[in-house]
mmCIF file of C-alpha atoms in Angstrom:
data_model
loop_
_atom_site.group_PDB
_atom_site.id
_atom_site.type_symbol
_atom_site.label_atom_id
_atom_site.label_comp_id
_atom_site.label_asym_id
_atom_site.label_seq_id
_atom_site.Cartn_x
_atom_site.Cartn_y
_atom_site.Cartn_z
ATOM 1 C CA MET F 35 -98.265 183.894 -62.249
ATOM 2 C CA ASN F 36 -97.687 180.108 -63.610
ATOM 3 C CA SER F 37 -94.933 179.979 -65.737
ATOM 4 C CA ILE F 38 -96.197 177.097 -67.055
ATOM 5 C CA ALA F 39 -100.705 176.332 -66.450
ATOM 6 C CA ILE F 40 -101.708 173.415 -68.294
ATOM 7 C CA HIS F 41 -105.291 172.116 -66.970
ATOM 8 C CA GLY F 42 -107.567 169.737 -68.030
ATOM 9 C CA ASN F 43 -106.641 166.064 -69.653
ATOM 10 C CA VAL F 44 -103.618 166.310 -72.066
ATOM 11 C CA ASN F 45 -102.151 164.116 -73.481
ATOM 12 C CA HIS F 46 -98.705 163.438 -74.905
ATOM 13 C CA LEU F 47 -97.515 166.862 -73.725
ATOM 14 C CA LYS F 48 -93.306 166.743 -73.899
ATOM 15 C CA LEU F 49 -91.879 170.275 -71.784
ATOM 16 C CA LEU F 50 -88.336 169.604 -73.217
ATOM 17 C CA ASN F 51 -85.236 171.721 -71.829
ATOM 18 C CA ASN F 52 -87.088 174.826 -70.735
ATOM 19 C CA HIS F 53 -85.521 177.294 -68.419
ATOM 20 C CA ILE F 54 -88.335 177.761 -65.807
ATOM 21 C CA HIS F 55 -87.426 180.720 -62.913
ATOM 22 C CA HIS F 56 -88.161 183.490 -61.419
ATOM 23 C CA ASN F 57 -92.349 183.272 -61.284
ATOM 24 C CA THR F 58 -94.060 184.616 -58.382
ATOM 25 C CA ARG F 59 -97.311 184.519 -56.354
ATOM 26 C CA MET F 60 -100.374 186.104 -56.700
ATOM 27 C CA ASP F 61 -102.209 187.875 -53.303
ATOM 28 C CA LEU F 62 -104.465 186.974 -50.253
ATOM 29 C CA GLY F 63 -107.566 186.703 -52.476
ATOM 30 C CA THR F 64 -106.456 185.647 -55.874
ATOM 31 C CA PHE F 65 -106.345 181.933 -56.707
ATOM 32 C CA GLY F 66 -102.607 180.350 -56.119
ATOM 33 C CA GLY F 67 -99.436 181.598 -58.110
ATOM 34 C CA GLY F 68 -95.828 181.147 -58.260
ATOM 35 C CA TYR F 69 -95.140 178.158 -59.312
ATOM 36 C CA GLY F 70 -93.065 176.424 -61.825
ATOM 37 C CA THR F 71 -95.799 174.260 -63.887
ATOM 38 C CA TYR F 72 -99.023 173.261 -63.202
ATOM 39 C CA ILE F 73 -99.713 170.865 -65.422
ATOM 40 C CA GLU F 74 -102.771 167.758 -65.963
ATOM 41 C CA GLY F 75 -102.638 164.810 -68.218
ATOM 42 C CA ASN F 76 -100.867 161.568 -68.960
ATOM 43 C CA ASN F 77 -98.431 160.120 -70.899
ATOM 44 C CA GLY F 78 -96.604 163.400 -70.195
ATOM 45 C CA ILE F 79 -92.176 163.331 -70.731
ATOM 46 C CA ILE F 80 -90.838 165.783 -68.866
ATOM 47 C CA ARG F 81 -87.294 166.352 -69.591
ATOM 48 C CA GLY F 82 -84.225 168.028 -69.189
ATOM 49 C CA ASN F 83 -85.293 171.026 -67.747
ATOM 50 C CA VAL F 84 -83.664 173.575 -65.097
ATOM 51 C CA VAL F 85 -86.764 175.061 -62.573
ATOM 52 C CA HIS F 86 -85.837 177.040 -60.263
ATOM 53 C CA ASP F 87 -86.621 180.615 -57.368
ATOM 54 C CA ASN F 88 -90.090 180.593 -58.408
ATOM 55 C CA ASN F 89 -92.412 182.040 -55.362
ATOM 56 C CA SER F 90 -93.852 178.215 -54.360
ATOM 57 C CA VAL F 91 -92.751 175.308 -56.134
ATOM 58 C CA GLY F 92 -90.663 174.005 -58.757
ATOM 59 C CA LEU F 93 -93.097 171.310 -60.893
ATOM 60 C CA ARG F 94 -96.233 170.664 -59.407
ATOM 61 C CA PHE F 95 -98.784 168.148 -61.581
ATOM 62 C CA ALA F 96 -102.342 167.435 -61.051
ATOM 63 C CA CYS F 97 -104.091 169.141 -58.081
ATOM 64 C CA ASP F 98 -107.321 167.405 -55.528
ATOM 65 C CA PRO F 99 -109.868 165.762 -58.103
ATOM 66 C CA VAL F 100 -112.989 166.500 -56.349
ATOM 67 C CA TRP F 101 -111.729 169.839 -57.952
ATOM 68 C CA GLY F 102 -112.931 169.130 -61.155
ATOM 69 C CA CYS F 103 -107.644 168.440 -61.390
ATOM 70 C CA PHE F 104 -107.592 165.272 -64.118
ATOM 71 C CA GLY F 105 -104.304 164.252 -62.173
ATOM 72 C CA TRP F 106 -101.568 163.283 -63.205
ATOM 73 C CA HIS F 107 -100.238 159.736 -65.126
ATOM 74 C CA ASN F 108 -98.766 157.570 -66.722
ATOM 75 C CA SER F 109 -95.312 159.982 -67.526
ATOM 76 C CA ILE F 110 -91.675 160.132 -67.293
ATOM 77 C CA ILE F 111 -90.634 163.308 -65.397
ATOM 78 C CA GLU F 112 -86.960 162.922 -65.712
ATOM 79 C CA ASN F 113 -83.480 164.794 -65.651
ATOM 80 C CA ASN F 114 -84.873 167.444 -64.371
ATOM 81 C CA LEU F 115 -82.339 169.879 -61.978
ATOM 82 C CA ILE F 116 -84.711 171.789 -59.615
ATOM 83 C CA TYR F 117 -83.564 173.963 -57.088
ATOM 84 C CA HIS F 118 -83.680 176.931 -54.707
ATOM 85 C CA ASN F 119 -87.647 177.081 -55.051
ATOM 86 C CA TYR F 120 -89.431 178.991 -51.983
ATOM 87 C CA GLY F 121 -92.065 180.982 -50.050
ATOM 88 C CA ARG F 122 -95.795 181.115 -50.111
ATOM 89 C CA ILE F 123 -98.809 180.916 -51.566
ATOM 90 C CA ALA F 124 -102.083 182.209 -51.762
ATOM 91 C CA HIS F 125 -104.024 179.244 -52.545
ATOM 92 C CA GLY F 126 -107.777 178.733 -52.998
ATOM 93 C CA GLN F 127 -110.640 177.766 -55.550
ATOM 94 C CA GLY F 128 -112.187 179.740 -58.463
ATOM 95 C CA SER F 129 -113.122 183.298 -57.302
ATOM 96 C CA GLY F 130 -113.669 183.157 -53.410
ATOM 97 C CA PRO F 131 -111.820 183.541 -51.285
ATOM 98 C CA CYS F 132 -107.646 182.380 -50.392
ATOM 99 C CA ASP F 133 -105.663 181.633 -47.644
ATOM 100 C CA TRP F 134 -102.088 181.766 -47.260
ATOM 101 C CA ASP F 135 -100.495 177.675 -47.708
ATOM 102 C CA SER F 136 -97.611 175.843 -48.459
ATOM 103 C CA GLY F 137 -94.573 176.778 -50.302
ATOM 104 C CA GLY F 138 -90.699 175.360 -50.789
ATOM 105 C CA TYR F 139 -91.168 172.253 -52.699
ATOM 106 C CA GLY F 140 -89.547 171.034 -55.704
ATOM 107 C CA LEU F 141 -92.018 168.613 -57.466
ATOM 108 C CA ILE F 142 -95.062 167.815 -56.393
ATOM 109 C CA ILE F 143 -97.468 164.976 -58.048
ATOM 110 C CA ASN F 144 -100.982 165.703 -56.094
ATOM 111 C CA GLY F 145 -102.596 163.118 -57.247
ATOM 112 C CA GLY F 146 -101.727 160.994 -59.921
ATOM 113 C CA SER F 147 -100.188 156.749 -60.672
ATOM 114 C CA GLY F 148 -97.774 155.007 -63.273
ATOM 115 C CA ASN F 149 -95.087 157.649 -63.566
ATOM 116 C CA ILE F 150 -91.660 157.561 -63.409
ATOM 117 C CA VAL F 151 -89.603 159.962 -61.752
ATOM 118 C CA ARG F 152 -86.560 159.329 -62.095
ATOM 119 C CA ASN F 153 -82.348 160.911 -62.213
ATOM 120 C CA ASN F 154 -83.482 164.333 -61.122
ATOM 121 C CA VAL F 155 -81.736 166.705 -58.803
ATOM 122 C CA ILE F 156 -83.545 168.798 -55.921
ATOM 123 C CA TYR F 157 -81.883 170.970 -53.447
ATOM 124 C CA GLY F 158 -81.960 173.459 -51.611
ATOM 125 C CA ASN F 159 -86.206 174.375 -51.574
ATOM 126 C CA ALA F 160 -87.331 176.334 -48.584
ATOM 127 C CA PHE F 161 -90.339 177.553 -47.811
ATOM 128 C CA LYS F 162 -90.248 181.047 -46.515
ATOM 129 C CA GLU F 163 -91.190 182.162 -42.736
ATOM 130 C CA VAL F 164 -94.440 184.678 -42.157
ATOM 131 C CA TRP F 165 -96.616 185.451 -39.411
ATOM 132 C CA GLY F 166 -94.364 182.561 -37.279
ATOM 133 C CA GLU F 167 -95.556 179.634 -39.684
ATOM 134 C CA ARG F 168 -93.619 177.225 -41.655
ATOM 135 C CA GLN F 169 -95.373 174.002 -43.787
ATOM 136 C CA GLY F 170 -92.867 172.589 -46.336
ATOM 137 C CA GLN F 171 -89.680 172.133 -47.932
ATOM 138 C CA GLN F 172 -90.345 169.377 -49.393
ATOM 139 C CA GLY F 173 -87.936 167.234 -52.173
ATOM 140 C CA ILE F 174 -90.096 164.800 -53.777
ATOM 141 C CA TYR F 175 -93.653 165.208 -52.806
ATOM 142 C CA LEU F 176 -96.111 162.207 -53.830
ATOM 143 C CA LEU F 177 -100.267 162.154 -52.194
ATOM 144 C CA PRO F 178 -101.685 160.195 -54.095
ATOM 145 C CA ARG F 179 -105.366 160.399 -53.613
ATOM 146 C CA ALA F 180 -108.345 157.475 -54.162
ATOM 147 C CA GLY F 181 -109.674 159.635 -57.242
ATOM 148 C CA SER F 182 -106.761 160.198 -59.011
ATOM 149 C CA VAL F 183 -106.015 156.626 -60.201
ATOM 150 C CA ASN F 184 -105.396 155.567 -63.702
ATOM 151 C CA GLY F 185 -102.489 152.900 -63.818
ATOM 152 C CA GLY F 186 -100.096 151.313 -61.951
ATOM 153 C CA PRO F 187 -97.412 152.509 -58.644
ATOM 154 C CA ASN F 188 -95.571 155.443 -59.312
ATOM 155 C CA LYS F 189 -91.847 154.581 -59.951
ATOM 156 C CA PHE F 190 -88.866 156.788 -57.568
ATOM 157 C CA TYR F 191 -85.195 155.935 -59.293
ATOM 158 C CA ASN F 192 -81.984 157.237 -59.001
ATOM 159 C CA ASN F 193 -83.229 161.006 -57.906
ATOM 160 C CA THR F 194 -80.915 163.074 -55.889
ATOM 161 C CA VAL F 195 -82.363 165.290 -53.019
ATOM 162 C CA TYR F 196 -80.777 167.511 -50.864
ATOM 163 C CA ASN F 197 -80.438 169.782 -48.720
ATOM 164 C CA HIS F 198 -84.518 170.231 -47.104
ATOM 165 C CA GLN F 199 -84.441 171.673 -43.673
ATOM 166 C CA GLY F 200 -86.745 172.823 -41.608
ATOM 167 C CA PRO F 201 -89.421 171.954 -39.355
ATOM 168 C CA GLY F 202 -91.523 169.593 -42.119
ATOM 169 C CA ALA F 203 -88.819 168.762 -44.275
ATOM 170 C CA VAL F 204 -88.755 165.980 -45.673
ATOM 171 C CA GLY F 205 -85.989 164.605 -48.806
ATOM 172 C CA ILE F 206 -88.649 161.951 -50.855
ATOM 173 C CA THR F 207 -92.886 161.942 -48.886
ATOM 174 C CA ILE F 208 -95.323 159.284 -49.978
ATOM 175 C CA ASP F 209 -98.304 160.767 -48.160
ATOM 176 C CA ASP F 210 -100.494 158.244 -46.884
ATOM 177 C CA GLY F 211 -103.589 160.646 -45.917
ATOM 178 C CA TYR F 212 -106.077 160.520 -48.701
ATOM 179 C CA GLY F 213 -105.676 156.751 -50.458
ATOM 180 C CA GLY F 214 -104.938 156.245 -54.436
ATOM 181 C CA VAL F 215 -102.324 153.682 -55.532
ATOM 182 C CA SER F 216 -100.378 151.455 -53.224
ATOM 183 C CA GLY F 217 -97.092 150.076 -53.797
ATOM 184 C CA ASN F 218 -95.640 153.126 -55.171
ATOM 185 C CA GLU F 219 -91.527 152.386 -55.623
ATOM 186 C CA VAL F 220 -88.865 155.127 -53.809
ATOM 187 C CA ARG F 221 -85.749 152.860 -55.046
ATOM 188 C CA ASN F 222 -81.929 153.924 -55.704
ATOM 189 C CA ASN F 223 -82.079 157.051 -54.105
ATOM 190 C CA ILE F 224 -79.621 159.818 -52.228
ATOM 191 C CA SER F 225 -81.752 161.917 -50.156
ATOM 192 C CA TRP F 226 -78.563 162.837 -48.041
ATOM 193 C CA GLN F 227 -78.988 166.216 -45.055
ATOM 194 C CA ASN F 228 -82.949 166.970 -45.572
ATOM 195 C CA GLY F 229 -85.126 167.450 -41.694
ATOM 196 C CA THR F 230 -86.549 163.910 -42.692
ATOM 197 C CA ASP F 231 -84.106 162.250 -45.339
ATOM 198 C CA LEU F 232 -87.644 160.163 -46.436
ATOM 199 C CA TYR F 233 -91.302 159.744 -45.650
ATOM 200 C CA ILE F 234 -91.782 156.108 -47.350
ATOM 201 C CA GLY F 235 -95.894 155.802 -45.982
ATOM 202 C CA SER F 236 -98.478 152.838 -46.127
ATOM 203 C CA LEU F 237 -98.962 153.264 -49.958
ATOM 204 C CA GLY F 238 -94.944 152.725 -50.494
ATOM 205 C CA VAL F 239 -92.092 150.456 -50.489
ATOM 206 C CA GLY F 240 -87.960 151.476 -50.512
ATOM 207 C CA SER F 241 -85.396 149.479 -50.946
ATOM 208 C CA ASN F 242 -81.192 150.463 -51.348
ATOM 209 C CA ASN F 243 -81.959 153.967 -51.146
ATOM 210 C CA LEU F 244 -78.775 156.459 -48.756
ATOM 211 C CA THR F 245 -79.436 158.861 -46.203
ATOM 212 C CA THR F 246 -75.455 158.778 -45.728
ATOM 213 C CA ASN F 247 -73.155 161.191 -46.894
ATOM 214 C CA PRO F 248 -72.485 159.730 -50.122
ATOM 215 C CA PHE F 249 -69.867 162.010 -50.717
ATOM 216 C CA PHE F 250 -70.839 164.576 -53.162
ATOM 217 C CA VAL F 251 -68.056 166.360 -55.395
ATOM 218 C CA ASN F 252 -69.017 170.241 -53.942
ATOM 219 C CA ALA F 253 -72.283 170.334 -53.261
ATOM 220 C CA ALA F 254 -72.651 174.141 -51.984
ATOM 221 C CA GLY F 255 -71.810 174.043 -55.457
ATOM 222 C CA GLY F 256 -73.993 172.956 -56.488
ATOM 223 C CA ASN F 257 -71.729 170.069 -58.282
ATOM 224 C CA PHE F 258 -73.487 166.709 -57.231
ATOM 225 C CA HIS F 259 -70.980 163.886 -59.013
ATOM 226 C CA LEU F 260 -69.735 161.570 -56.369
ATOM 227 C CA GLN F 261 -66.346 161.239 -55.480
ATOM 228 C CA THR F 262 -64.443 157.393 -55.810
ATOM 229 C CA GLY F 263 -65.416 155.806 -53.084
ATOM 230 C CA SER F 264 -68.837 157.263 -52.521
ATOM 231 C CA LEU F 265 -71.145 154.250 -51.553
ATOM 232 C CA ALA F 266 -74.016 155.556 -53.913
#
């Protein structure tokens, strides 16, 4: 099941100060599941939510436009705490057969433009190994998509992304495999102790991101404030 699923060209959605947790996947042969959110629309505000222990993705926005999705555009995603989302999901289209797909993402925008993603703390999302395969384990993942443009570049500012490990694990990814809006900005983020801290493809630009030890007060205890003398 999904906790909050809103499909269609929804305008001015506000998702504020919710606790979204422990949503589980459906079995193979059914459609998707295990998302904290699965939302499409424009001009939304996603703020102040605590999202954890969902069995695939913490916050997901939009999907492949060939499925009839509307994308996620011109919205603000800020001040959310996203952690320990994990697992593997049965994923497919409609009621037809499904394949196992990757889980373990903190935040995905799968087709979108003009969004601001800022001041989020995202850590410890993990992919559960099944049948010897591992994917996912991403903190922030943007897949712009050529068929889903309704605004300018996406902007990722002042996020803290920590501890995504294993094969294919990345802290912040700007993918360029499907076209879409260019010039997506990745600036002033902390991305540390991930398999790869940053992957910024040809559709992104980055500056002032810290990928060395930021000296958190107590990352193991979930305290990501900075010690005196931190370079962040």
